[in-house]
Short mmCIF file of C-alpha atoms in Angstrom, two decimals:
data_model
loop_
_atom_site.label_atom_id
_atom_site.label_comp_id
_atom_site.label_asym_id
_atom_site.label_seq_id
_atom_site.Cartn_x
_atom_site.Cartn_y
_atom_site.Cartn_z
CA MET A 295 -8.64 -140.90 -30.68
CA PRO A 296 -7.73 -139.34 -27.23
CA LEU A 297 -8.12 -135.59 -26.90
CA PRO A 298 -4.91 -133.57 -26.51
CA ASP A 299 -4.15 -132.32 -23.04
CA VAL A 300 -5.17 -128.80 -22.34
CA ALA A 301 -3.43 -126.95 -19.49
CA PRO A 302 -6.07 -125.81 -16.99
CA VAL A 303 -6.63 -122.08 -16.51
CA SER A 304 -6.61 -121.02 -12.85
CA ALA A 305 -9.49 -118.79 -11.43
CA ARG A 306 -6.88 -116.23 -10.50
CA ALA A 307 -5.66 -115.99 -14.07
CA LEU A 308 -9.32 -115.61 -15.37
CA LEU A 309 -9.89 -112.92 -12.91
CA ARG A 310 -6.77 -111.10 -14.07
CA GLY A 311 -7.76 -111.34 -17.58
CA ALA A 312 -11.31 -110.04 -16.88
CA ALA A 313 -10.00 -107.20 -14.91
CA ALA A 314 -7.54 -106.32 -17.74
CA VAL A 315 -10.68 -105.81 -20.13
CA LEU A 316 -13.27 -104.52 -17.66
CA MET A 317 -11.23 -101.90 -15.96
CA PRO A 318 -10.25 -100.14 -19.41
CA ALA A 319 -13.92 -100.57 -20.38
CA LEU A 320 -14.95 -98.71 -17.26
CA ALA A 321 -12.29 -96.02 -17.77
CA TYR A 322 -13.35 -95.43 -21.46
CA TRP A 323 -16.96 -95.25 -20.45
CA LEU A 324 -16.37 -92.66 -17.77
CA ALA A 325 -14.12 -90.73 -20.24
CA ALA A 326 -17.07 -90.87 -22.73
CA ARG A 327 -19.44 -89.39 -20.32
CA VAL A 328 -16.98 -86.51 -19.85
CA GLY A 329 -16.85 -86.14 -23.60
CA MET A 330 -20.70 -85.78 -23.88
CA VAL A 331 -20.55 -82.43 -22.21
CA PHE A 332 -19.12 -81.23 -25.47
CA LEU A 333 -21.77 -82.92 -27.68
CA ILE A 334 -23.14 -81.02 -30.79
CA GLU A 335 -26.77 -82.18 -30.55
CA ARG A 336 -27.59 -81.87 -34.36
CA ALA A 337 -24.44 -83.70 -35.35
CA GLY A 338 -24.45 -86.37 -32.65
CA VAL A 339 -20.58 -85.92 -32.31
CA SER A 340 -18.45 -84.39 -29.50
CA LEU A 341 -15.89 -81.52 -29.94
CA LEU A 342 -13.59 -83.09 -27.32
CA TRP A 343 -13.21 -86.83 -26.80
CA PRO A 344 -10.95 -87.76 -23.84
CA ALA A 345 -11.93 -91.31 -24.20
CA ALA A 346 -9.54 -91.58 -27.08
CA GLY A 347 -6.56 -90.54 -25.02
CA VAL A 348 -7.58 -92.96 -22.17
CA ALA A 349 -7.85 -95.87 -24.58
CA LEU A 350 -4.31 -95.10 -26.19
CA ALA A 351 -2.69 -94.77 -22.86
CA LEU A 352 -4.17 -97.99 -21.44
CA ALA A 353 -3.22 -99.87 -24.78
CA CYS A 354 0.40 -98.68 -24.34
CA ARG A 355 0.62 -99.59 -20.74
CA PHE A 356 -1.34 -102.86 -20.71
CA GLY A 357 -1.49 -104.19 -24.35
CA PRO A 358 -4.28 -105.70 -26.53
CA LEU A 359 -6.53 -106.57 -23.57
CA ALA A 360 -6.92 -102.99 -22.61
CA ALA A 361 -7.63 -102.11 -26.31
CA ALA A 362 -10.39 -104.77 -26.28
CA GLY A 363 -11.64 -103.11 -22.85
CA ALA A 364 -11.69 -99.81 -24.79
CA ALA A 365 -13.93 -101.43 -27.32
CA LEU A 366 -16.27 -102.76 -24.72
CA GLY A 367 -16.64 -99.36 -23.11
CA ALA A 368 -17.33 -97.78 -26.45
CA LEU A 369 -20.01 -100.23 -27.02
CA GLY A 370 -21.73 -99.42 -23.88
CA ALA A 371 -21.31 -95.56 -24.24
CA HIS A 372 -22.95 -95.62 -27.68
CA LEU A 373 -25.60 -97.95 -26.79
CA GLU A 374 -26.37 -95.52 -23.79
CA SER A 375 -26.56 -92.62 -26.34
CA GLY A 376 -29.49 -94.39 -28.09
CA HIS A 377 -27.53 -95.71 -31.15
CA ASP A 378 -28.59 -99.10 -32.51
CA LEU A 379 -26.67 -102.20 -32.01
CA PRO A 380 -25.03 -102.54 -35.45
CA ALA A 381 -23.71 -99.01 -35.41
CA SER A 382 -22.47 -99.25 -31.87
CA VAL A 383 -20.69 -102.45 -32.59
CA ALA A 384 -19.10 -101.02 -35.69
CA VAL A 385 -18.01 -97.93 -33.72
CA ALA A 386 -16.68 -100.09 -30.92
CA ILE A 387 -14.49 -102.04 -33.24
CA GLY A 388 -12.88 -98.87 -34.41
CA MET A 389 -12.42 -97.70 -30.98
CA GLY A 390 -10.63 -100.87 -30.03
CA LEU A 391 -8.42 -101.12 -33.22
CA ALA A 392 -7.43 -97.43 -33.23
CA PRO A 393 -5.51 -97.52 -29.71
CA TRP A 394 -4.00 -100.83 -30.55
CA LEU A 395 -2.53 -99.46 -33.73
CA GLY A 396 -1.25 -96.45 -31.96
CA ALA A 397 0.30 -98.58 -29.12
CA GLU A 398 1.91 -100.89 -31.78
CA LEU A 399 3.44 -97.94 -33.69
CA ILE A 400 4.61 -96.25 -30.54
CA ALA A 401 6.32 -99.43 -29.44
CA ARG A 402 7.89 -99.92 -32.77
CA ALA A 403 9.16 -96.22 -32.60
CA ARG A 404 10.76 -97.08 -29.34
CA VAL A 405 9.20 -94.03 -27.49
CA ARG A 406 9.90 -93.80 -23.96
CA PHE A 407 6.88 -93.02 -21.80
CA ALA A 408 9.00 -90.63 -19.66
CA LEU A 409 8.79 -88.21 -22.68
CA ASP A 410 12.06 -86.68 -21.45
CA ARG A 411 13.63 -86.21 -24.95
CA PRO A 412 12.09 -84.18 -27.81
CA SER A 413 12.46 -87.32 -30.02
CA ASP A 414 10.00 -89.05 -27.64
CA VAL A 415 7.37 -86.27 -27.76
CA LEU A 416 7.55 -86.16 -31.64
CA GLY A 417 7.36 -90.05 -31.79
CA PHE A 418 4.38 -90.08 -29.57
CA LEU A 419 2.64 -87.45 -31.81
CA LEU A 420 3.54 -88.85 -35.22
CA ALA A 421 3.56 -92.61 -34.37
CA GLY A 422 0.86 -92.69 -31.75
CA ALA A 423 -1.60 -89.63 -31.50
CA LEU A 424 -1.90 -89.06 -35.39
CA PRO A 425 -2.40 -92.61 -36.68
CA SER A 426 -4.71 -93.40 -33.64
CA SER A 427 -6.72 -90.32 -34.01
CA VAL A 428 -7.14 -90.74 -37.66
CA ALA A 429 -8.16 -94.30 -37.39
CA SER A 430 -10.67 -93.77 -34.69
CA SER A 431 -12.26 -90.62 -36.47
CA LEU A 432 -12.59 -92.46 -39.79
CA PHE A 433 -14.47 -95.24 -38.04
CA GLY A 434 -16.59 -93.18 -35.81
CA ALA A 435 -17.58 -90.56 -38.50
CA GLY A 436 -18.03 -93.35 -41.24
CA VAL A 437 -20.27 -95.23 -39.10
CA LEU A 438 -22.25 -92.14 -37.92
CA TRP A 439 -22.58 -90.74 -41.62
CA LEU A 440 -23.65 -94.17 -43.04
CA ALA A 441 -26.11 -94.87 -40.27
CA GLY A 442 -27.62 -91.40 -40.77
CA ILE A 443 -26.95 -90.69 -37.04
CA ALA A 444 -24.93 -87.55 -37.66
CA ARG A 445 -26.93 -84.95 -39.62
CA TRP A 446 -24.00 -82.93 -40.99
CA PRO A 447 -23.69 -81.30 -44.42
CA GLY A 448 -20.79 -83.45 -45.76
CA PHE A 449 -18.57 -86.40 -44.74
CA PRO A 450 -15.10 -84.66 -44.87
CA SER A 451 -16.09 -81.78 -42.42
CA LEU A 452 -17.63 -84.32 -40.20
CA TRP A 453 -14.59 -86.43 -40.20
CA TRP A 454 -12.53 -83.29 -39.53
CA LEU A 455 -14.68 -82.53 -36.60
CA CYS A 456 -14.24 -86.13 -35.28
CA TRP A 457 -10.49 -86.19 -35.78
CA ILE A 458 -10.05 -82.88 -33.89
CA ALA A 459 -11.90 -84.14 -31.00
CA ASP A 460 -10.00 -87.44 -30.79
CA LEU A 461 -6.58 -85.74 -31.35
CA MET A 462 -7.21 -83.19 -28.56
CA GLY A 463 -8.42 -86.02 -26.36
CA ILE A 464 -5.16 -87.98 -26.98
CA LEU A 465 -2.93 -84.84 -26.67
CA LEU A 466 -4.31 -83.65 -23.52
CA LEU A 467 -5.04 -86.93 -21.62
CA ALA A 468 -2.62 -89.65 -22.89
CA PRO A 469 0.67 -88.04 -21.82
CA ALA A 470 -0.68 -87.52 -18.22
CA LEU A 471 -1.46 -91.17 -18.01
CA LEU A 472 1.59 -92.34 -19.62
CA VAL A 473 4.40 -90.39 -17.84
CA SER A 474 5.62 -91.99 -14.67
CA ARG A 475 5.49 -90.50 -11.24
CA PRO A 476 7.97 -87.65 -10.65
CA ARG A 477 10.97 -88.62 -8.69
CA GLY A 478 13.46 -86.52 -6.75
CA LEU A 479 11.56 -83.35 -6.43
CA GLY A 480 11.81 -83.16 -2.57
CA ARG A 481 9.69 -81.05 -0.34
CA ARG A 482 10.86 -77.71 -1.86
CA GLY A 483 9.94 -79.10 -5.38
CA TRP A 484 6.36 -80.11 -4.42
CA LEU A 485 5.88 -76.74 -2.78
CA GLU A 486 6.93 -75.07 -5.84
CA ALA A 487 4.48 -77.40 -7.95
CA GLY A 488 1.71 -76.40 -5.69
CA VAL A 489 2.42 -72.74 -6.13
CA ILE A 490 2.32 -73.22 -9.86
CA ALA A 491 -0.97 -75.11 -9.70
CA VAL A 492 -2.53 -72.39 -7.49
CA LEU A 493 -1.37 -69.68 -9.96
CA THR A 494 -2.76 -71.73 -12.96
CA LEU A 495 -6.13 -71.81 -11.20
CA LEU A 496 -6.31 -68.25 -10.50
CA ALA A 497 -5.24 -67.25 -14.05
CA ALA A 498 -7.71 -69.67 -15.58
CA VAL A 499 -10.61 -68.48 -13.44
CA VAL A 500 -9.76 -64.85 -14.12
CA VAL A 501 -9.51 -65.48 -17.84
CA TYR A 502 -12.28 -67.89 -18.37
CA GLY A 503 -14.57 -67.05 -15.69
CA GLU A 504 -15.26 -63.69 -17.07
CA TRP A 505 -14.11 -61.77 -13.94
CA LEU A 506 -12.99 -59.01 -16.06
CA PRO A 507 -15.40 -56.20 -17.30
CA PRO A 508 -17.14 -57.05 -20.58
CA ASP A 509 -15.81 -53.98 -22.28
CA ALA A 510 -12.20 -54.81 -21.38
CA MET A 511 -11.77 -56.79 -24.61
CA LEU A 512 -8.79 -58.50 -22.94
CA GLY A 513 -10.21 -62.08 -22.59
CA ARG A 514 -8.74 -63.74 -25.52
CA PRO A 515 -5.11 -62.06 -25.11
CA LEU A 516 -5.03 -62.93 -21.42
CA SER A 517 -5.51 -66.64 -22.28
CA TYR A 518 -1.86 -66.50 -23.08
CA LEU A 519 -1.12 -66.03 -19.23
CA ILE A 520 -0.80 -69.87 -19.12
CA PHE A 521 2.38 -69.85 -21.24
CA PRO A 522 4.70 -68.25 -18.54
CA LEU A 523 3.36 -70.81 -16.03
CA VAL A 524 3.88 -73.73 -18.39
CA ILE A 525 7.46 -72.45 -19.11
CA TRP A 526 8.05 -72.30 -15.42
CA ALA A 527 6.88 -75.82 -14.86
CA ALA A 528 8.80 -77.30 -17.79
CA MET A 529 11.95 -75.65 -16.67
CA ARG A 530 11.72 -76.59 -12.93
CA LEU A 531 9.48 -79.59 -12.61
CA GLY A 532 10.16 -81.79 -15.70
CA PRO A 533 7.65 -83.65 -17.89
CA ALA A 534 6.06 -85.67 -15.23
CA LEU A 535 4.37 -82.72 -13.61
CA THR A 536 4.23 -80.47 -16.67
CA VAL A 537 1.68 -82.74 -18.44
CA TRP A 538 -0.56 -82.70 -15.40
CA LEU A 539 -0.48 -78.87 -15.32
CA LEU A 540 -1.47 -79.00 -18.92
CA LEU A 541 -4.32 -81.28 -18.41
CA PHE A 542 -5.41 -79.18 -15.30
CA HIS A 543 -5.59 -76.00 -17.32
CA ALA A 544 -7.26 -77.64 -20.30
CA ALA A 545 -9.94 -79.09 -17.99
CA ILE A 546 -10.70 -75.63 -16.38
CA ALA A 547 -10.77 -73.95 -19.88
CA ALA A 548 -12.88 -76.49 -21.60
CA GLY A 549 -15.26 -76.65 -18.70
CA PHE A 550 -15.79 -72.84 -18.67
CA THR A 551 -16.21 -72.78 -22.47
CA ALA A 552 -18.74 -75.57 -22.28
CA MET A 553 -20.63 -73.51 -19.78
CA ASP A 554 -20.66 -70.68 -22.14
CA SER A 555 -18.17 -68.65 -20.34
CA GLY A 556 -14.84 -67.21 -21.24
CA PRO A 557 -13.16 -65.65 -24.33
CA PHE A 558 -13.89 -68.82 -26.51
CA ALA A 559 -17.50 -69.24 -25.73
CA HIS A 560 -19.14 -66.14 -27.55
CA GLY A 561 -20.30 -67.64 -30.73
CA ALA A 562 -21.11 -70.84 -32.37
CA LEU A 563 -19.99 -73.85 -30.11
CA SER A 564 -18.32 -75.66 -33.07
CA GLN A 565 -16.26 -72.56 -34.09
CA GLU A 566 -15.39 -71.36 -30.55
CA LEU A 567 -14.34 -74.84 -29.25
CA LEU A 568 -12.17 -75.36 -32.32
CA ALA A 569 -10.42 -72.12 -31.69
CA LEU A 570 -10.00 -73.30 -27.97
CA HIS A 571 -8.45 -76.57 -29.29
CA ALA A 572 -5.99 -74.63 -31.33
CA HIS A 573 -4.96 -72.61 -28.28
CA LEU A 574 -4.79 -75.76 -26.06
CA ALA A 575 -2.79 -77.59 -28.74
CA MET A 576 -0.22 -74.81 -28.86
CA VAL A 577 0.14 -74.69 -25.11
CA SER A 578 0.45 -78.51 -24.86
CA LEU A 579 3.04 -78.78 -27.73
CA THR A 580 5.06 -75.90 -26.08
CA GLY A 581 5.08 -77.45 -22.68
CA LEU A 582 5.82 -81.08 -23.90
CA LEU A 583 8.68 -80.10 -26.05
CA LEU A 584 10.07 -77.47 -23.72
CA ALA A 585 9.98 -79.99 -20.85
CA ALA A 586 11.59 -82.83 -22.87
CA SER A 587 14.25 -80.42 -24.20
CA ILE A 588 15.20 -79.23 -20.76
CA ALA A 589 15.12 -82.90 -19.26
CA GLY A 590 17.19 -84.17 -22.21
CA ARG A 591 19.79 -81.21 -21.53
CA ARG A 592 20.03 -82.22 -17.71
CA GLN A 593 20.52 -85.81 -18.77
CA ALA A 594 23.36 -84.80 -21.02
CA GLU A 595 24.91 -82.76 -18.23
CA GLU A 596 24.57 -85.82 -15.81
CA ARG A 597 26.23 -88.09 -18.45
CA ALA A 598 29.07 -85.33 -18.82
CA ARG A 599 29.56 -85.27 -14.99
CA ALA A 600 29.57 -89.09 -14.85
CA TYR A 601 32.04 -89.17 -17.61
CA LEU A 602 34.37 -86.68 -15.80
CA ASP A 603 34.11 -88.60 -12.66
CA GLU A 604 35.19 -91.89 -14.63
CA LEU A 605 38.13 -89.76 -16.04
CA ALA A 606 38.99 -88.63 -12.54
CA HIS A 607 38.76 -92.18 -11.31
CA ALA A 608 40.93 -93.47 -14.13
CA GLY A 609 43.61 -90.86 -13.22
CA ARG A 610 43.40 -91.91 -9.53
CA VAL A 611 43.89 -95.54 -10.60
CA SER A 612 46.81 -94.53 -13.05
CA ALA A 613 48.43 -92.64 -10.07
CA MET A 614 48.11 -95.62 -7.89
CA GLY A 615 49.73 -97.85 -10.52
CA GLU A 616 52.67 -95.46 -10.86
CA MET A 617 53.05 -95.36 -7.05
CA ALA A 618 52.83 -99.09 -6.90
CA ALA A 619 55.66 -99.42 -9.34
CA GLY A 620 57.67 -97.14 -7.27
CA LEU A 621 56.97 -98.85 -4.11
CA ALA A 622 57.73 -102.22 -5.72
CA HIS A 623 61.26 -100.93 -6.83
CA GLU A 624 61.98 -99.23 -3.55
CA LEU A 625 60.80 -102.13 -1.10
CA ASN A 626 62.37 -105.00 -2.99
CA GLN A 627 65.94 -104.27 -1.72
CA PRO A 628 64.94 -103.91 1.89
CA LEU A 629 63.03 -107.13 1.83
CA CYS A 630 65.92 -109.07 0.22
CA ALA A 631 68.09 -107.65 3.10
CA ILE A 632 65.44 -108.77 5.68
CA ALA A 633 65.47 -112.23 4.30
CA THR A 634 69.19 -112.41 4.04
CA TYR A 635 69.69 -111.20 7.69
CA ALA A 636 67.13 -113.61 9.02
CA GLN A 637 68.86 -116.58 7.31
CA ALA A 638 72.08 -115.38 8.61
CA ALA A 639 70.84 -115.13 12.15
CA ARG A 640 69.35 -118.65 11.82
CA ARG A 641 72.73 -120.10 10.80
CA LEU A 642 74.65 -118.22 13.57
CA ALA A 643 72.21 -119.48 16.22
CA GLY A 644 73.65 -122.50 18.05
CA ASP A 645 71.85 -125.77 18.88
CA ASP A 646 71.09 -124.60 22.30
CA THR A 647 69.25 -121.52 21.08
CA ASP A 648 65.71 -121.01 22.40
CA PRO A 649 63.23 -122.85 19.93
CA THR A 650 60.90 -119.83 20.09
CA LEU A 651 63.66 -117.50 18.77
CA VAL A 652 64.34 -120.18 15.93
CA ARG A 653 60.80 -120.24 14.94
CA ALA A 654 60.47 -116.55 15.03
CA LEU A 655 63.68 -116.45 12.62
CA GLU A 656 62.05 -119.06 10.24
CA ARG A 657 58.77 -117.11 10.28
CA LEU A 658 60.70 -113.77 9.57
CA ASP A 659 62.57 -115.37 6.58
CA ASP A 660 59.25 -117.02 5.26
CA ASN A 661 57.27 -113.67 5.33
CA ALA A 662 60.12 -111.69 3.83
CA ARG A 663 60.18 -114.22 0.96
CA ARG A 664 56.38 -114.08 0.49
CA ALA A 665 56.50 -110.20 0.55
CA GLY A 666 59.18 -110.29 -1.98
CA GLY A 667 56.95 -112.67 -4.08
CA ILE A 668 54.17 -110.09 -3.73
CA ILE A 669 56.49 -107.29 -5.00
CA ARG A 670 57.72 -109.31 -7.99
CA GLN A 671 53.98 -109.96 -8.81
CA MET A 672 53.24 -106.25 -8.61
CA ARG A 673 56.02 -105.36 -10.81
CA ASN A 674 55.05 -107.98 -13.38
CA PHE A 675 51.56 -106.63 -13.29
CA VAL A 676 52.59 -103.02 -13.76
CA ARG A 677 54.87 -104.09 -16.66
CA GLY A 678 51.95 -106.01 -18.26
CA GLY A 679 53.62 -109.51 -17.81
CA GLU A 680 51.79 -112.57 -16.80
CA PRO A 681 52.04 -113.84 -13.22
CA GLU A 682 53.72 -117.14 -12.54
CA SER A 683 51.30 -119.96 -11.95
CA GLU A 684 51.91 -123.22 -10.48
CA ARG A 685 49.90 -126.43 -9.58
CA VAL A 686 49.07 -126.65 -5.91
CA ALA A 687 46.75 -128.55 -3.70
CA THR A 688 43.64 -126.41 -2.95
CA ASN A 689 43.51 -127.06 0.70
CA THR A 690 47.15 -126.46 1.16
CA LEU A 691 46.59 -123.10 -0.76
CA VAL A 692 43.91 -122.30 1.65
CA ARG A 693 45.71 -123.08 4.84
CA GLU A 694 48.76 -121.23 3.72
CA GLY A 695 46.56 -118.07 3.07
CA LEU A 696 44.78 -118.43 6.38
CA ALA A 697 48.18 -118.75 8.14
CA LEU A 698 48.93 -115.11 7.08
CA THR A 699 45.71 -114.04 8.90
CA ALA A 700 46.11 -116.13 12.09
CA ALA A 701 47.19 -113.18 14.12
CA ALA A 702 44.28 -110.92 13.02
CA VAL A 703 41.78 -113.63 13.69
CA ARG A 704 43.06 -114.47 17.15
CA GLN A 705 43.31 -110.77 18.18
CA GLY A 706 39.77 -110.17 16.90
CA GLY A 707 38.36 -112.95 19.11
CA VAL A 708 36.99 -114.85 16.06
CA ALA A 709 36.31 -118.64 16.11
CA LEU A 710 37.61 -120.02 12.78
CA ARG A 711 36.20 -123.25 11.47
CA LEU A 712 37.49 -125.13 8.51
CA HIS A 713 35.52 -127.37 6.41
CA LEU A 714 38.06 -128.65 3.81
CA ASP A 715 36.82 -131.25 1.13
CA PRO A 716 39.59 -133.99 1.09
CA ASP A 717 38.57 -134.89 -2.52
CA VAL A 718 38.85 -131.36 -3.97
CA PRO A 719 41.07 -131.26 -7.02
CA ASP A 720 44.24 -129.26 -7.40
CA VAL A 721 44.31 -125.91 -9.08
CA ARG A 722 46.87 -124.13 -11.15
CA VAL A 723 47.27 -120.46 -9.78
CA ALA A 724 49.54 -117.66 -8.96
CA THR A 725 49.78 -118.77 -5.39
CA VAL A 726 50.57 -115.38 -3.91
CA GLN A 727 47.63 -113.81 -5.70
CA ILE A 728 45.17 -116.19 -4.21
CA HIS A 729 46.72 -115.77 -0.98
CA GLN A 730 45.95 -112.00 -1.36
CA VAL A 731 42.30 -112.73 -2.18
CA LEU A 732 41.99 -115.04 1.01
CA VAL A 733 43.77 -112.53 3.21
CA ASN A 734 41.49 -109.68 2.10
CA LEU A 735 38.38 -111.62 2.60
CA VAL A 736 39.32 -112.79 5.95
CA ARG A 737 40.66 -109.48 7.21
CA ASN A 738 37.30 -107.70 5.96
CA ALA A 739 35.21 -110.35 7.90
CA VAL A 740 37.35 -109.80 11.03
CA GLU A 741 36.63 -106.03 10.79
CA ALA A 742 32.92 -106.76 10.15
CA LEU A 743 32.77 -109.11 13.20
CA ALA A 744 34.12 -106.50 15.56
CA ALA A 745 30.72 -104.96 15.51
CA VAL A 746 29.02 -108.18 17.02
CA PRO A 747 29.48 -109.66 20.52
CA GLU A 748 32.46 -111.74 20.81
CA ALA A 749 30.31 -115.00 21.51
CA ARG A 750 28.88 -114.61 18.16
CA ARG A 751 32.12 -113.96 16.11
CA ARG A 752 32.38 -117.00 13.83
CA LEU A 753 34.23 -117.43 10.52
CA GLU A 754 33.95 -120.38 8.31
CA VAL A 755 36.19 -121.27 5.39
CA ILE A 756 34.99 -124.10 3.13
CA THR A 757 36.41 -125.72 0.08
CA ALA A 758 34.23 -127.96 -2.19
CA ARG A 759 34.34 -129.75 -5.49
CA ARG A 760 31.74 -128.72 -7.86
CA ALA A 761 30.00 -130.82 -10.59
CA ASP A 762 31.42 -128.75 -13.35
CA ALA A 763 35.03 -129.77 -12.63
CA ARG A 764 35.64 -126.48 -10.71
CA VAL A 765 36.75 -125.77 -7.08
CA GLU A 766 34.70 -123.33 -4.80
CA VAL A 767 36.23 -121.57 -1.83
CA THR A 768 33.54 -119.91 0.58
CA VAL A 769 34.31 -117.40 3.46
CA THR A 770 31.25 -117.01 5.71
CA ASP A 771 30.85 -114.63 8.60
CA THR A 772 28.29 -113.94 11.18
CA GLY A 773 28.65 -110.22 11.09
CA PRO A 774 26.18 -107.35 10.32
CA GLY A 775 26.24 -107.99 6.63
CA ILE A 776 26.68 -105.69 3.73
CA PRO A 777 25.01 -102.27 3.94
CA ALA A 778 22.36 -101.65 1.27
CA ARG A 779 24.07 -98.57 0.15
CA LEU A 780 27.16 -100.52 -1.02
CA ARG A 781 25.76 -103.57 -2.59
CA ASP A 782 25.49 -102.29 -6.10
CA ALA A 783 29.17 -100.83 -6.08
CA LEU A 784 30.67 -103.37 -3.66
CA PHE A 785 33.33 -104.42 -6.19
CA GLU A 786 34.06 -101.04 -7.43
CA PRO A 787 37.42 -99.30 -6.68
CA PHE A 788 37.61 -96.94 -3.79
CA VAL A 789 34.45 -98.22 -2.27
CA SER A 790 34.77 -98.94 1.40
CA GLY A 791 32.44 -100.02 4.10
CA GLY A 792 33.86 -97.55 6.71
CA GLY A 793 36.99 -99.29 7.62
CA GLU A 794 40.67 -97.85 7.40
CA GLY A 795 41.28 -99.24 3.87
CA MET A 796 41.08 -97.56 0.80
CA GLY A 797 38.38 -99.42 -0.80
CA LEU A 798 40.54 -101.39 -3.38
CA GLY A 799 40.71 -104.94 -1.78
CA LEU A 800 37.44 -106.42 -3.25
CA SER A 801 38.06 -104.74 -6.56
CA VAL A 802 41.56 -106.12 -6.93
CA SER A 803 40.35 -109.54 -5.61
CA ARG A 804 37.66 -109.81 -8.23
CA SER A 805 40.31 -108.92 -10.90
CA ILE A 806 42.58 -111.68 -9.78
CA ILE A 807 39.89 -114.28 -9.68
CA ARG A 808 38.61 -113.23 -13.11
CA HIS A 809 42.10 -113.45 -14.42
CA HIS A 810 42.26 -117.02 -13.22
CA GLY A 811 38.96 -117.88 -14.91
CA GLY A 812 36.71 -117.66 -12.00
CA GLU A 813 34.18 -115.34 -10.46
CA LEU A 814 34.04 -113.64 -6.93
CA ARG A 815 30.43 -113.43 -5.42
CA PHE A 816 28.70 -112.33 -2.36
CA GLU A 817 25.35 -113.16 -0.75
CA ASP A 818 23.55 -112.63 2.41
CA ARG A 819 23.87 -115.39 4.91
CA PRO A 820 20.68 -116.86 6.40
CA GLY A 821 20.56 -115.68 9.98
CA GLY A 822 22.86 -112.60 9.47
CA GLY A 823 26.34 -112.08 8.00
CA CYS A 824 27.49 -112.54 4.50
CA ARG A 825 29.13 -115.09 2.36
CA PHE A 826 31.92 -114.44 -0.09
CA SER A 827 32.82 -117.35 -2.58
CA PHE A 828 35.08 -117.65 -5.55
CA ASP A 829 35.58 -120.66 -8.04
CA LEU A 830 38.77 -121.74 -9.86
CA PRO A 831 39.14 -124.20 -12.80
CA ALA A 832 40.52 -127.44 -11.56
CA ALA A 833 44.02 -128.34 -12.78
CA GLY A 834 44.10 -131.50 -14.98
CA GLY A 835 45.85 -134.75 -14.11
CA ARG A 836 46.30 -136.57 -10.83
CA GLU A 837 45.13 -134.78 -7.58
CA SER A 838 47.46 -133.69 -4.89
CA ASP A 839 47.03 -134.55 -1.23
CA GLY A 840 45.22 -131.67 0.56
#
């Protein structure tokens, strides 16, 4: 029986997979070496285990492979500490499962790593930090107890010691590794962050470096000097820098305490470091929750401002609608008069009248009628009525629309090229509205082409029949293209590229095309310029001649 086909695995994929395991393993091993500084020799356990925070953060960021890497790093760290292989393997399994569990629960709780909402901070603590630290400490303390490595009077107190170490490692290190890079601070913000960091360093050195006289008895009360600095950072810098300030302070405090210096170092190491943990936990929770609350309030204020902007925008659009209705009413009578006088002048002209004058009068009549049609469409739109649609040959529709812009194209020195597919089907549209779209696209292109030398001013209009029984019309220019700052809001009302218009043309054009069941799109043209295209559903039945 033939063997089933197995897709080959590329060398690059294997390297990526190996890196996804080995890099977390190295990070865990390095963090474990730092944790060994706080080792209680007689118990064989550490009072601060930053490796737990590294493992959880990497598992949240990179998934199960990072958790497997943490297990590999834990295996190496425990073997290096002199533990036998079975005990090291058992502890390593726990160190891999614990961060995987925490990462899964954090994902299910939908915690955002920005930690910019109090619910995210609480979700990280309750769904991630607590379950992960409980699982890892149960594995670690259980294996050390059963293997006889930890000589401690009672398993509950040993587990409590391990749990505190893992929880503090997660609380201090994981947020700093999870929160994304700060944005929008600016030069002044970074300068302020530097000032806060320097003040934190000075305060920590004064308090924990025992610069004060021994009989001053101010060491432990002065440890609360960090609170004003944390509050300052939370209010001004946001969660992204507050978490790093907390880690910076914790590293200084724990380092001095491990060197038997500072207000938490005069006594048994286990008791004093646990007191330090309580202090650092209160500082961290205060900073995280305060930073998240302020960030959430700022986001709410930004949403409120955006909502007010939308209301103001809706008011402007409503005012434009009322003004358009008034203009439609006022302009209808003068346009009818223009058309009537043009027809009368044409009839009064004799046979020997200059042909140029006759053509001018005919064009005057045609344009007055077309303007009247636009006014009627506008009045119907304001009243909520449906525009009148008719079946028309696509190529005829395009030619008529381009005829309205012939003067602008000629005055702009633009070379116009038409590529009209003779087999393109008819469409059923409101003719005046599609003319409006074509006029807007062509005039925008002519304005853009004014910025390039005349020899390069080219405009192409293409009609094509698509395979999905739709018609596509494309307007391509060789201008400078769409500025990057306008791309995301190009079709929004009142967004203009710097011309004399109000920024309504593309917004109205897109609405017209969507009303006809199509879509207006734009893209960059290879070699410079841009390409606008819209599609329309083909009308059923026999095609007309284009």
